[in-house]
Coordinates of C-alpha atoms and ligand atoms in Angstrom, one line a residue:
M135 CA 9.6 -10.2 0.0
A136 CA 8.4 -13.4 1.2
S137 CA 6.5 -16.4 -0.6
S138 CA 3.0 -16.8 0.6
T139 CA 0.6 -19.3 -0.1
T140 CA -2.0 -16.9 0.7
V141 CA -1.9 -14.4 -2.5
N142 CA -4.2 -15.2 -4.5
S143 CA -8.5 -15.9 -3.4
E144 CA -9.1 -18.7 -5.8
E145 CA -13.0 -18.1 -4.7
Y146 CA -13.3 -14.6 -7.0
R147 CA -11.6 -16.1 -9.8
P148 CA -14.0 -15.3 -13.0
K149 CA -15.8 -18.9 -15.2
H150 CA -14.4 -17.2 -18.0
I151 CA -11.2 -14.8 -18.3
E152 CA -11.8 -13.0 -21.7
E153 CA -8.5 -13.2 -24.3
R154 CA -9.7 -11.0 -26.6
L155 CA -9.2 -6.5 -27.6
F156 CA -11.5 -4.3 -27.4
I157 CA -11.8 -2.4 -30.8
N158 CA -14.9 -0.6 -31.2
G159 CA -17.3 -2.0 -28.4
E160 CA -17.3 -4.8 -29.0
F161 CA -14.2 -7.7 -28.0
V162 CA -12.9 -9.1 -31.5
P163 CA -9.5 -12.4 -31.9
S164 CA -6.0 -10.0 -32.4
I165 CA -5.9 -10.3 -37.0
S166 CA -2.9 -12.5 -36.7
G167 CA -4.8 -14.8 -34.0
K168 CA -1.6 -14.4 -32.1
K169 CA -2.3 -15.2 -28.1
F170 CA 0.8 -14.6 -25.5
D171 CA 1.1 -16.5 -22.3
I172 CA 0.7 -14.5 -18.2
I173 CA 2.3 -17.2 -16.0
N174 CA 1.7 -16.0 -12.4
P175 CA 4.4 -15.0 -10.6
N176 CA 3.8 -16.4 -7.6
T177 CA 3.4 -20.0 -8.8
E178 CA 5.6 -19.7 -12.1
K179 CA 2.6 -20.7 -13.5
F180 CA 0.3 -20.2 -16.9
A181 CA -2.4 -17.7 -15.6
A182 CA -4.5 -16.8 -18.5
S183 CA -3.6 -17.0 -22.5
V184 CA -5.3 -13.7 -24.2
Y185 CA -4.8 -12.1 -27.9
E186 CA -1.5 -10.3 -29.2
G187 CA -2.5 -7.0 -30.5
G188 CA -0.5 -6.3 -33.6
V189 CA 0.0 -3.0 -36.0
E190 CA -3.4 -4.0 -37.9
D191 CA -5.0 -4.5 -34.7
V192 CA -3.7 -1.3 -33.4
D193 CA -4.6 0.6 -37.3
V194 CA -8.4 -0.8 -36.3
A195 CA -8.6 1.0 -33.1
V196 CA -7.1 4.2 -34.2
E197 CA -10.4 4.3 -37.3
A198 CA -12.7 3.3 -34.7
A199 CA -11.5 5.8 -32.3
K200 CA -11.9 8.6 -35.2
E201 CA -15.0 8.0 -36.1
A202 CA -16.2 8.0 -32.1
L203 CA -14.1 11.2 -31.7
P204 CA -17.0 14.1 -33.7
A205 CA -19.9 13.3 -31.4
W206 CA -17.8 11.7 -28.0
S207 CA -16.0 15.5 -28.4
A208 CA -19.3 17.1 -29.0
L209 CA -21.1 15.9 -25.9
G210 CA -21.7 18.0 -22.9
A211 CA -19.3 17.8 -20.4
A212 CA -21.0 16.8 -17.8
E213 CA -22.3 13.7 -20.2
R214 CA -19.3 12.5 -20.6
G215 CA -18.5 13.3 -16.7
A216 CA -21.9 10.8 -15.9
W217 CA -20.2 8.4 -18.2
L218 CA -17.2 7.7 -16.2
N219 CA -19.1 7.6 -12.9
K220 CA -20.9 4.9 -14.0
L221 CA -18.1 2.8 -15.2
A222 CA -16.6 3.2 -11.7
D223 CA -19.6 2.4 -10.6
G224 CA -18.6 -0.7 -12.8
I225 CA -15.6 -0.8 -11.1
E226 CA -16.3 -1.3 -7.8
K227 CA -19.2 -3.8 -8.8
N228 CA -16.4 -6.2 -10.1
I229 CA -13.3 -5.2 -7.8
K230 CA -13.0 -9.1 -6.6
E231 CA -12.6 -10.0 -10.4
I232 CA -10.3 -7.4 -11.0
G233 CA -7.9 -7.5 -7.1
Y234 CA -8.6 -11.3 -8.2
L235 CA -6.6 -11.2 -12.4
D236 CA -4.0 -8.8 -10.7
A237 CA -2.8 -10.4 -8.1
I238 CA -2.5 -14.0 -10.6
S239 CA -0.8 -11.6 -13.0
M240 CA 1.7 -9.9 -10.9
G241 CA 1.9 -12.4 -8.9
R242 CA 1.1 -10.4 -5.7
P243 CA -1.6 -11.2 -3.0
Y244 CA -5.7 -10.1 -3.4
I245 CA -5.9 -6.1 -2.8
G246 CA -8.8 -6.0 -4.8
D247 CA -11.3 -3.9 -2.5
Y248 CA -8.4 -1.0 -1.7
L249 CA -6.8 -0.7 -5.6
A250 CA -10.7 -1.1 -6.4
G251 CA -11.9 1.8 -4.2
A252 CA -8.9 4.0 -5.6
A253 CA -9.2 3.8 -9.3
A254 CA -12.9 4.3 -8.7
S255 CA -12.4 7.9 -6.9
F256 CA -10.2 8.8 -10.1
L257 CA -12.5 8.3 -12.3
R258 CA -15.1 9.9 -9.9
Y259 CA -13.0 12.8 -9.5
F260 CA -12.0 13.1 -12.7
S261 CA -15.9 13.0 -13.5
S262 CA -16.3 16.3 -11.2
K263 CA -13.6 17.7 -13.4
A264 CA -14.9 17.5 -16.9
L265 CA -16.7 20.7 -16.3
D266 CA -13.7 22.4 -15.4
V267 CA -12.3 22.5 -19.3
H268 CA -12.6 25.7 -20.4
G269 CA -10.8 29.0 -21.3
E270 CA -9.9 32.5 -20.3
S271 CA -10.8 35.7 -21.5
S272 CA -8.9 38.8 -22.1
L273 CA -10.1 42.2 -22.1
N274 CA -6.6 43.8 -22.7
T275 CA -6.0 44.9 -26.2
T276 CA -7.7 47.4 -27.4
G277 CA -10.9 46.4 -29.5
M278 CA -10.5 43.4 -28.9
V279 CA -11.6 41.1 -27.4
N280 CA -9.8 37.4 -27.1
V281 CA -10.6 34.3 -25.5
T282 CA -8.5 31.2 -25.2
F283 CA -10.6 27.2 -26.0
R284 CA -9.2 24.6 -24.9
Q285 CA -9.6 22.1 -26.9
P286 CA -9.4 18.1 -27.1
Y287 CA -6.5 16.6 -29.4
G288 CA -8.7 14.3 -30.9
V289 CA -7.2 10.2 -31.1
C290 CA -5.2 9.9 -28.1
G291 CA -3.0 6.8 -27.3
A292 CA -2.0 5.5 -23.3
I293 CA 0.9 2.6 -22.3
I294 CA 0.6 1.4 -18.8
P295 CA 3.5 -0.4 -16.8
W296 CA 2.7 -3.5 -15.1
N297 CA 3.0 -2.7 -11.6
V298 CA 0.0 -0.6 -11.0
P299 CA -2.3 -1.7 -13.4
L300 CA -5.5 -0.4 -12.6
L301 CA -4.1 2.8 -11.3
S302 CA -2.4 3.9 -14.6
L303 CA -5.6 2.8 -16.9
V304 CA -7.9 5.4 -15.2
A305 CA -5.2 7.6 -14.6
K306 CA -5.3 7.8 -17.9
V307 CA -9.0 7.5 -19.1
G308 CA -10.2 9.6 -16.5
P309 CA -8.6 13.3 -18.1
A310 CA -8.6 11.9 -21.6
L311 CA -12.2 10.9 -21.7
A312 CA -13.5 13.8 -19.4
A313 CA -11.5 15.9 -21.8
G314 CA -13.4 14.8 -25.0
N315 CA -10.4 12.8 -26.7
T316 CA -11.0 9.0 -27.8
L317 CA -8.6 6.8 -26.7
V318 CA -6.3 3.7 -27.8
L319 CA -4.7 2.3 -24.7
K320 CA -2.4 -0.9 -24.5
S321 CA -1.8 -2.6 -21.2
S322 CA 1.5 -4.4 -20.0
E323 CA 1.7 -8.2 -21.8
R324 CA 2.8 -8.9 -17.9
A325 CA -0.4 -7.4 -16.3
P326 CA -3.3 -7.2 -19.2
L327 CA -6.1 -8.9 -17.2
S328 CA -8.0 -6.0 -15.4
A329 CA -7.9 -4.0 -18.4
I330 CA -9.8 -6.7 -20.1
V331 CA -12.5 -6.4 -17.5
V332 CA -12.3 -2.5 -17.8
A333 CA -13.3 -3.5 -21.6
R334 CA -15.8 -5.5 -20.6
L335 CA -17.9 -3.0 -17.8
C336 CA -17.8 -0.6 -21.0
K337 CA -19.7 -2.8 -23.2
E338 CA -21.6 -3.4 -20.8
I339 CA -22.6 0.5 -19.3
G340 CA -22.9 0.9 -23.6
L341 CA -19.8 3.6 -23.7
P342 CA -20.2 4.8 -27.3
K343 CA -18.6 2.1 -29.7
G344 CA -15.1 3.4 -30.4
V345 CA -14.7 5.9 -27.7
L346 CA -12.1 3.5 -25.3
N347 CA -10.4 0.7 -27.5
I348 CA -8.3 -1.5 -25.3
L349 CA -5.4 -3.9 -27.2
S350 CA -2.9 -6.7 -25.4
G351 CA -0.2 -6.8 -26.4
F352 CA 4.0 -6.4 -26.2
G353 CA 6.1 -3.1 -26.4
R354 CA 6.8 -3.7 -30.0
P355 CA 5.2 -4.1 -32.6
C356 CA 2.0 -3.2 -30.9
G357 CA 2.9 0.1 -28.1
E358 CA 5.6 0.9 -31.3
A359 CA 2.7 0.7 -33.6
I360 CA 0.8 3.6 -31.5
A361 CA 3.5 5.8 -30.3
K362 CA 4.2 5.5 -34.8
H363 CA 0.7 6.4 -35.8
M364 CA 0.2 9.5 -37.4
D365 CA -3.6 9.7 -36.2
V366 CA -2.6 10.1 -32.9
R367 CA -1.9 13.5 -32.0
K368 CA -1.0 12.5 -28.3
L369 CA 0.5 9.4 -26.0
S370 CA 0.2 9.5 -22.8
F371 CA 2.8 6.9 -21.1
T372 CA 4.0 5.3 -18.1
G373 CA 7.0 2.6 -17.8
S374 CA 10.4 2.7 -17.5
V375 CA 13.0 5.6 -19.0
V376 CA 14.5 3.5 -21.4
T377 CA 10.9 2.8 -23.2
G378 CA 9.9 6.3 -22.3
R379 CA 12.8 7.9 -24.7
A380 CA 12.2 5.0 -27.0
I381 CA 8.9 6.3 -26.9
K382 CA 10.3 10.0 -27.5
K383 CA 12.0 9.1 -30.8
A384 CA 9.0 7.3 -32.5
A385 CA 6.9 10.6 -31.6
A386 CA 9.9 12.5 -33.1
D387 CA 10.1 10.2 -35.9
S388 CA 5.9 9.7 -37.4
N389 CA 4.0 12.9 -36.4
L390 CA 5.9 14.6 -33.5
K391 CA 2.5 13.8 -31.4
N392 CA 2.1 15.4 -27.9
V393 CA 3.7 13.1 -25.4
T394 CA 3.5 12.8 -21.7
L395 CA 6.0 10.5 -19.3
E396 CA 5.2 9.2 -15.8
L397 CA 9.5 7.0 -16.0
G398 CA 11.0 5.9 -13.1
G399 CA 12.6 6.8 -9.5
K400 CA 15.2 6.7 -7.2
S401 CA 13.5 9.0 -4.3
P402 CA 15.6 10.1 -1.7
L403 CA 14.2 10.1 1.9
I404 CA 16.7 12.2 4.6
I405 CA 16.1 11.5 8.1
F406 CA 18.0 14.3 10.3
D407 CA 19.0 13.2 13.9
D408 CA 16.2 15.4 15.2
A409 CA 13.1 13.0 13.3
D410 CA 10.5 11.5 14.8
L411 CA 11.5 7.7 14.1
A412 CA 8.7 5.7 15.6
K413 CA 7.4 7.9 12.4
A414 CA 9.9 7.5 10.3
V415 CA 11.4 3.8 10.6
P416 CA 7.1 2.4 9.4
S417 CA 6.9 4.9 6.8
A418 CA 10.6 4.3 5.3
A419 CA 10.1 0.6 5.6
Y420 CA 6.7 0.9 4.4
S421 CA 7.3 3.1 1.0
I422 CA 9.7 0.2 0.5
L423 CA 8.1 -2.6 1.0
S424 CA 4.9 -1.3 -0.5
N425 CA 4.0 -3.2 -3.7
S426 CA 7.0 -5.2 -2.6
G427 CA 9.2 -1.8 -4.0
Q428 CA 7.8 -2.6 -7.4
A429 CA 6.8 1.2 -6.9
C430 CA 8.3 4.2 -9.1
I431 CA 8.2 6.1 -6.1
A432 CA 9.4 3.8 -3.7
S433 CA 11.5 5.9 -1.2
S434 CA 14.9 3.5 -2.5
R435 CA 17.8 5.7 -1.1
V436 CA 17.7 6.6 2.6
Y437 CA 20.8 8.9 4.1
V438 CA 20.5 8.7 7.9
H439 CA 22.1 12.1 9.9
S440 CA 24.9 9.7 11.8
K441 CA 23.8 10.6 15.1
I442 CA 21.0 8.4 15.1
A443 CA 21.9 5.5 12.2
D444 CA 22.8 2.6 14.2
A445 CA 19.4 3.4 16.2
F446 CA 17.8 4.1 12.8
L447 CA 19.4 0.6 11.6
E448 CA 18.7 -1.6 14.1
A449 CA 14.6 -0.3 13.8
M450 CA 14.4 -0.7 10.5
K451 CA 15.6 -4.6 10.3
T452 CA 13.5 -5.2 12.5
T453 CA 10.4 -2.9 11.1
M454 CA 11.3 -4.6 7.6
T455 CA 11.7 -8.2 8.7
K456 CA 8.4 -7.9 10.9
T457 CA 6.5 -6.4 7.7
G458 CA 7.5 -8.8 5.1
Q459 CA 5.8 -11.8 7.0
P460 CA 4.0 -14.3 4.3
G461 CA 0.5 -13.4 3.4
D462 CA 1.6 -9.9 4.4
A463 CA 0.0 -7.3 1.3
T464 CA 3.3 -6.0 0.9
V465 CA 4.2 -9.6 -0.8
A466 CA 4.7 -9.9 -4.2
G467 CA 6.6 -11.5 -7.2
L468 CA 9.5 -10.2 -8.0
R469 CA 11.1 -11.0 -11.2
E470 CA 14.5 -10.6 -11.7
V471 CA 15.4 -11.6 -8.2
P472 CA 19.0 -11.9 -8.2
R473 CA 19.9 -9.4 -9.7
P474 CA 19.8 -6.2 -7.5
T475 CA 21.7 -7.7 -4.8
S476 CA 24.0 -9.7 -7.2
H477 CA 25.2 -6.2 -8.3
A478 CA 25.7 -5.0 -4.3
K479 CA 27.3 -8.9 -3.3
E480 CA 30.1 -7.8 -6.4
E481 CA 30.8 -4.5 -5.2
G482 CA 31.3 -6.8 -2.3
L483 CA 28.8 -3.9 -0.5
D484 CA 27.5 -4.8 3.4
I485 CA 24.0 -6.1 3.3
P486 CA 23.2 -6.6 6.5
L487 CA 19.3 -7.7 5.7
G488 CA 18.3 -10.2 3.6
G489 CA 20.0 -10.2 0.4
N490 CA 18.8 -13.6 -1.2
R491 CA 16.3 -15.0 -3.1
I492 CA 13.3 -17.5 -1.2
G493 CA 12.5 -20.6 -1.9
S494 CA 12.9 -22.2 -4.9
A495 CA 8.7 -21.7 -6.4
G496 CA 8.0 -17.5 -7.7
Y497 CA 10.5 -14.9 -8.1
F498 CA 10.6 -14.1 -4.0
I499 CA 13.4 -12.0 -2.5
E500 CA 13.9 -11.2 1.5
P501 CA 13.6 -7.5 2.2
T502 CA 16.6 -6.3 1.8
I503 CA 19.1 -3.8 3.0
I504 CA 22.1 -2.7 1.6
S505 CA 24.3 0.2 3.6
N506 CA 26.9 2.7 3.1
A507 CA 27.1 1.7 -0.7
P508 CA 29.2 4.3 -2.9
E509 CA 27.3 7.2 -4.4
D510 CA 28.1 6.0 -8.1
S511 CA 27.2 2.2 -7.3
K512 CA 24.4 0.5 -9.5
V513 CA 22.4 -0.1 -6.3
V514 CA 22.4 4.0 -5.2
K515 CA 22.6 5.3 -9.2
E516 CA 19.6 2.6 -11.1
E517 CA 15.8 1.7 -9.7
I518 CA 16.5 -2.2 -8.5
F519 CA 12.7 -2.3 -8.6
G520 CA 12.4 -4.7 -5.1
P521 CA 12.2 -4.5 -1.8
V522 CA 15.8 -3.5 -1.5
V523 CA 16.4 0.2 0.2
V524 CA 19.8 1.3 0.4
I525 CA 20.4 2.8 3.8
N526 CA 23.4 5.4 4.0
T527 CA 24.7 8.1 6.3
F528 CA 25.7 11.6 6.4
A529 CA 26.4 14.6 8.8
D530 CA 26.3 18.2 6.8
E531 CA 23.0 19.6 5.5
A532 CA 24.2 21.1 2.5
E533 CA 26.4 17.5 1.8
V534 CA 23.0 15.3 1.8
L535 CA 21.4 17.8 -0.3
K536 CA 23.5 18.1 -2.8
R537 CA 23.5 13.6 -2.5
A538 CA 20.1 13.6 -2.9
N539 CA 19.8 15.3 -5.6
D540 CA 22.9 13.7 -7.2
S541 CA 20.7 11.5 -9.1
E542 CA 19.4 11.7 -13.4
Y543 CA 15.8 11.0 -11.9
G544 CA 13.3 12.9 -9.9
L545 CA 9.8 11.5 -9.0
Y546 CA 9.7 11.9 -5.1
A547 CA 11.4 13.4 -1.9
S548 CA 11.3 13.1 1.6
V549 CA 12.7 14.6 5.0
F550 CA 12.1 13.6 8.3
T551 CA 12.8 17.1 10.7
K552 CA 11.2 18.6 13.1
D553 CA 12.6 21.6 12.5
I554 CA 10.6 24.2 10.3
S555 CA 12.5 25.8 8.0
R556 CA 14.9 22.8 7.1
A557 CA 11.7 21.6 6.6
M558 CA 11.1 23.9 3.7
R559 CA 14.5 24.6 2.6
F560 CA 14.6 20.8 1.5
A561 CA 11.4 21.3 0.0
K562 CA 12.5 23.8 -2.3
A563 CA 15.8 22.5 -3.1
L564 CA 15.1 19.0 -3.8
E565 CA 14.7 18.2 -7.4
A566 CA 11.3 16.0 -7.5
G567 CA 8.0 16.6 -8.6
S568 CA 6.6 15.5 -5.0
V569 CA 8.6 16.2 -1.6
G570 CA 7.3 14.7 1.0
V571 CA 7.8 16.6 4.8
N572 CA 7.2 14.0 7.8
C573 CA 6.0 11.3 5.5
T574 CA 7.0 9.7 2.2
S575 CA 5.4 8.1 -0.4
P576 CA 3.3 6.5 -1.4
T577 CA 1.7 9.4 -0.1
L578 CA -0.4 11.0 -3.0
A579 CA -3.5 13.6 -3.3
I580 CA -5.6 13.0 -6.0
D581 CA -5.4 16.7 -6.1
M582 CA -2.4 17.6 -6.4
P583 CA -0.2 17.5 -9.0
F584 CA 1.9 13.9 -9.4
G585 CA 5.4 13.5 -12.3
G586 CA 8.4 13.7 -12.9
Y587 CA 11.4 15.9 -12.4
K588 CA 14.5 15.4 -15.1
Q589 CA 14.2 12.3 -16.5
S590 CA 11.6 10.7 -14.4
G591 CA 9.2 12.6 -16.9
E592 CA 7.7 15.0 -18.4
G593 CA 3.6 16.4 -18.0
R594 CA 2.3 15.8 -14.5
E595 CA -1.3 13.3 -13.8
L596 CA -3.8 13.8 -10.8
S597 CA -5.0 17.2 -9.8
K598 CA -6.6 20.2 -12.5
H599 CA -3.7 19.8 -13.8
C600 CA -3.5 17.0 -15.5
L601 CA -6.4 18.6 -18.2
D602 CA -3.6 20.4 -19.2
E603 CA -2.2 17.3 -20.9
W604 CA -5.0 16.1 -22.5
T605 CA -6.0 19.4 -23.6
E606 CA -4.7 21.6 -27.0
I607 CA -5.2 25.8 -26.1
K608 CA -6.2 27.4 -29.2
S609 CA -6.0 31.5 -29.2
V610 CA -9.1 33.3 -30.7
F611 CA -9.0 36.6 -31.7
I612 CA -12.9 38.8 -32.0
S613 CA -12.4 42.3 -33.3
L614 CA -15.2 44.7 -31.9
Ligands
NAD982 P1 8.0 -1.2 -19.3 O1 8.8 0.6 -19.8 O2 9.3 -2.5 -19.6 O3 7.1 -0.8 -20.2 C1 6.3 -0.1 -19.7 C2 4.7 -0.4 -21.2 O4 6.1 -0.2 -22.7 C3 4.3 -1.5 -20.8 O5 3.1 -1.8 -21.4 C4 5.2 -2.4 -23.2 O6 5.0 -3.2 -23.0 C5 5.1 -0.7 -23.3 N1 6.5 -0.8 -24.3 C6 7.8 -1.6 -24.1 N2 8.4 -0.9 -25.0 C7 8.0 0.0 -26.2 C8 8.2 0.9 -27.1 N3 9.0 0.3 -27.3 N4 7.0 1.1 -27.7 C9 5.8 1.2 -26.9 N5 5.8 0.9 -26.2 C10 6.3 -0.3 -25.0 O7 7.8 -0.7 -18.1 P2 7.3 -1.6 -16.6 O8 8.5 -2.6 -16.5 O9 5.7 -1.8 -17.5 O10 6.7 -1.0 -15.6 C11 7.8 -0.4 -14.1 C12 8.9 0.6 -15.1 O11 7.7 1.9 -15.1 C13 9.8 1.2 -13.8 O12 10.6 2.4 -14.5 C14 8.6 2.6 -13.2 O13 9.0 2.9 -12.3 C15 7.9 2.9 -14.3 N6 6.4 3.4 -13.6 C16 6.4 5.1 -13.3 C17 5.4 5.7 -12.7 C18 5.1 6.8 -12.7 O14 3.8 7.5 -12.4 N7 5.7 7.5 -13.1 C19 4.1 5.1 -12.6 C20 4.7 3.3 -12.4 C21 5.5 2.3 -13.4

């Protein structure tokens, strides 16, 4: 996306940026004393430096979480929920600082107010759901009353990505703690600063020590140590497919801990010739430009009916150019700028819009459209994670459905049509965990499950269903 001079609001810069790890309710340096730098992708300049959690720090954090577990899991659910509400209050009060710190780590514009609002609402939702964690009863066996218990796993791990740091954090902290688990969370090495503010807020509100431990660090050794830890009984991961696979292997090679995975996507968006283009075009453009396309759910494969293909392409070019203006909230850094478009160039594909890096400082790329790419080309098959959309045409319903589903990913899919029967046929047949009808990503809802089919993941976040992912189920047989 285009570079902007207004992306970071310096007035929100805190006087002091905390650098330490948060273990057992205290800020501590890493045992090794090692630190690493965060470089602002907007300026390519130093943004901050933080301590790097290592294997020994993970051990200490897991020990703290173990000690905190009996009291935390025995606490009334409403009390655990009340702590989450306090944390939500703290996030709301510190939105400017959090937004600033994520902006300088991610190179994106300041959007603190929006993000903190969403993050607080996640925590409040799970606070309200804490009391819904319970089992069921059965009188179906003669002479017996059988019941199930829903119980916390115990010490859990969470590993999060850089592209939505705060929301990824609360999507795990909220349900994990509501269900009575204690947690060791590793933030992304690219965007650890907002997680450190959340740690400070835990300290400020007096959250019992060891309930939530937050480590900055790299995938190896820090993330790997959590994934392999014998005392971590469940791990919730959000990130790429490659890392998701490594995490499942680490879990299998250690204690077979329960693993949930929220992974990447290559989401198809199908636009029929009866679609309302006044709605479809801005939705498609926003989907690929929001967060500069650095979104797992971005609609990065558009299939448009051949009858309206020319009109749609022209409208997308105009809208994407307008939306990608400097200073716009969709403008952010892209680290590996030339990669996706150089694939397209190497393969001789049409690039009717953009395709180039902007400027020489900062990781910025023009909003880009690649058109009529073969279905087996890299730009159709692989996640690009930037403001780059592939627009292909189709003529037949069965054919486009097959092409849409011909992917190892299955996170989000959408269809625009005025034909309700067709819309429902697609909602049923699209192989994705979320389907938009006459809307597309980032449309989600806090009370609706979110997660992937196929290699986009396993398990669900958000909604009441995600609490099941953070609890064991036990059958209890009572003889009368
Ligand atoms: P990534 O997989 O490179 O890193 C994610 C996290 O895993 C980081 O904290 C990293 O340090 C850690 N990690 C790396 N190697 C590890 C290892 N061997 N063991 C344990 N931890 C390890 O992903 P990223 O670049 O931070 O994020 C972008 C990816 O995340 C994209 O593929 C995107 O689609 C996906 N994502 C998915 C969702 C979703 O909800 N489905 C949401 C956001 C991002």
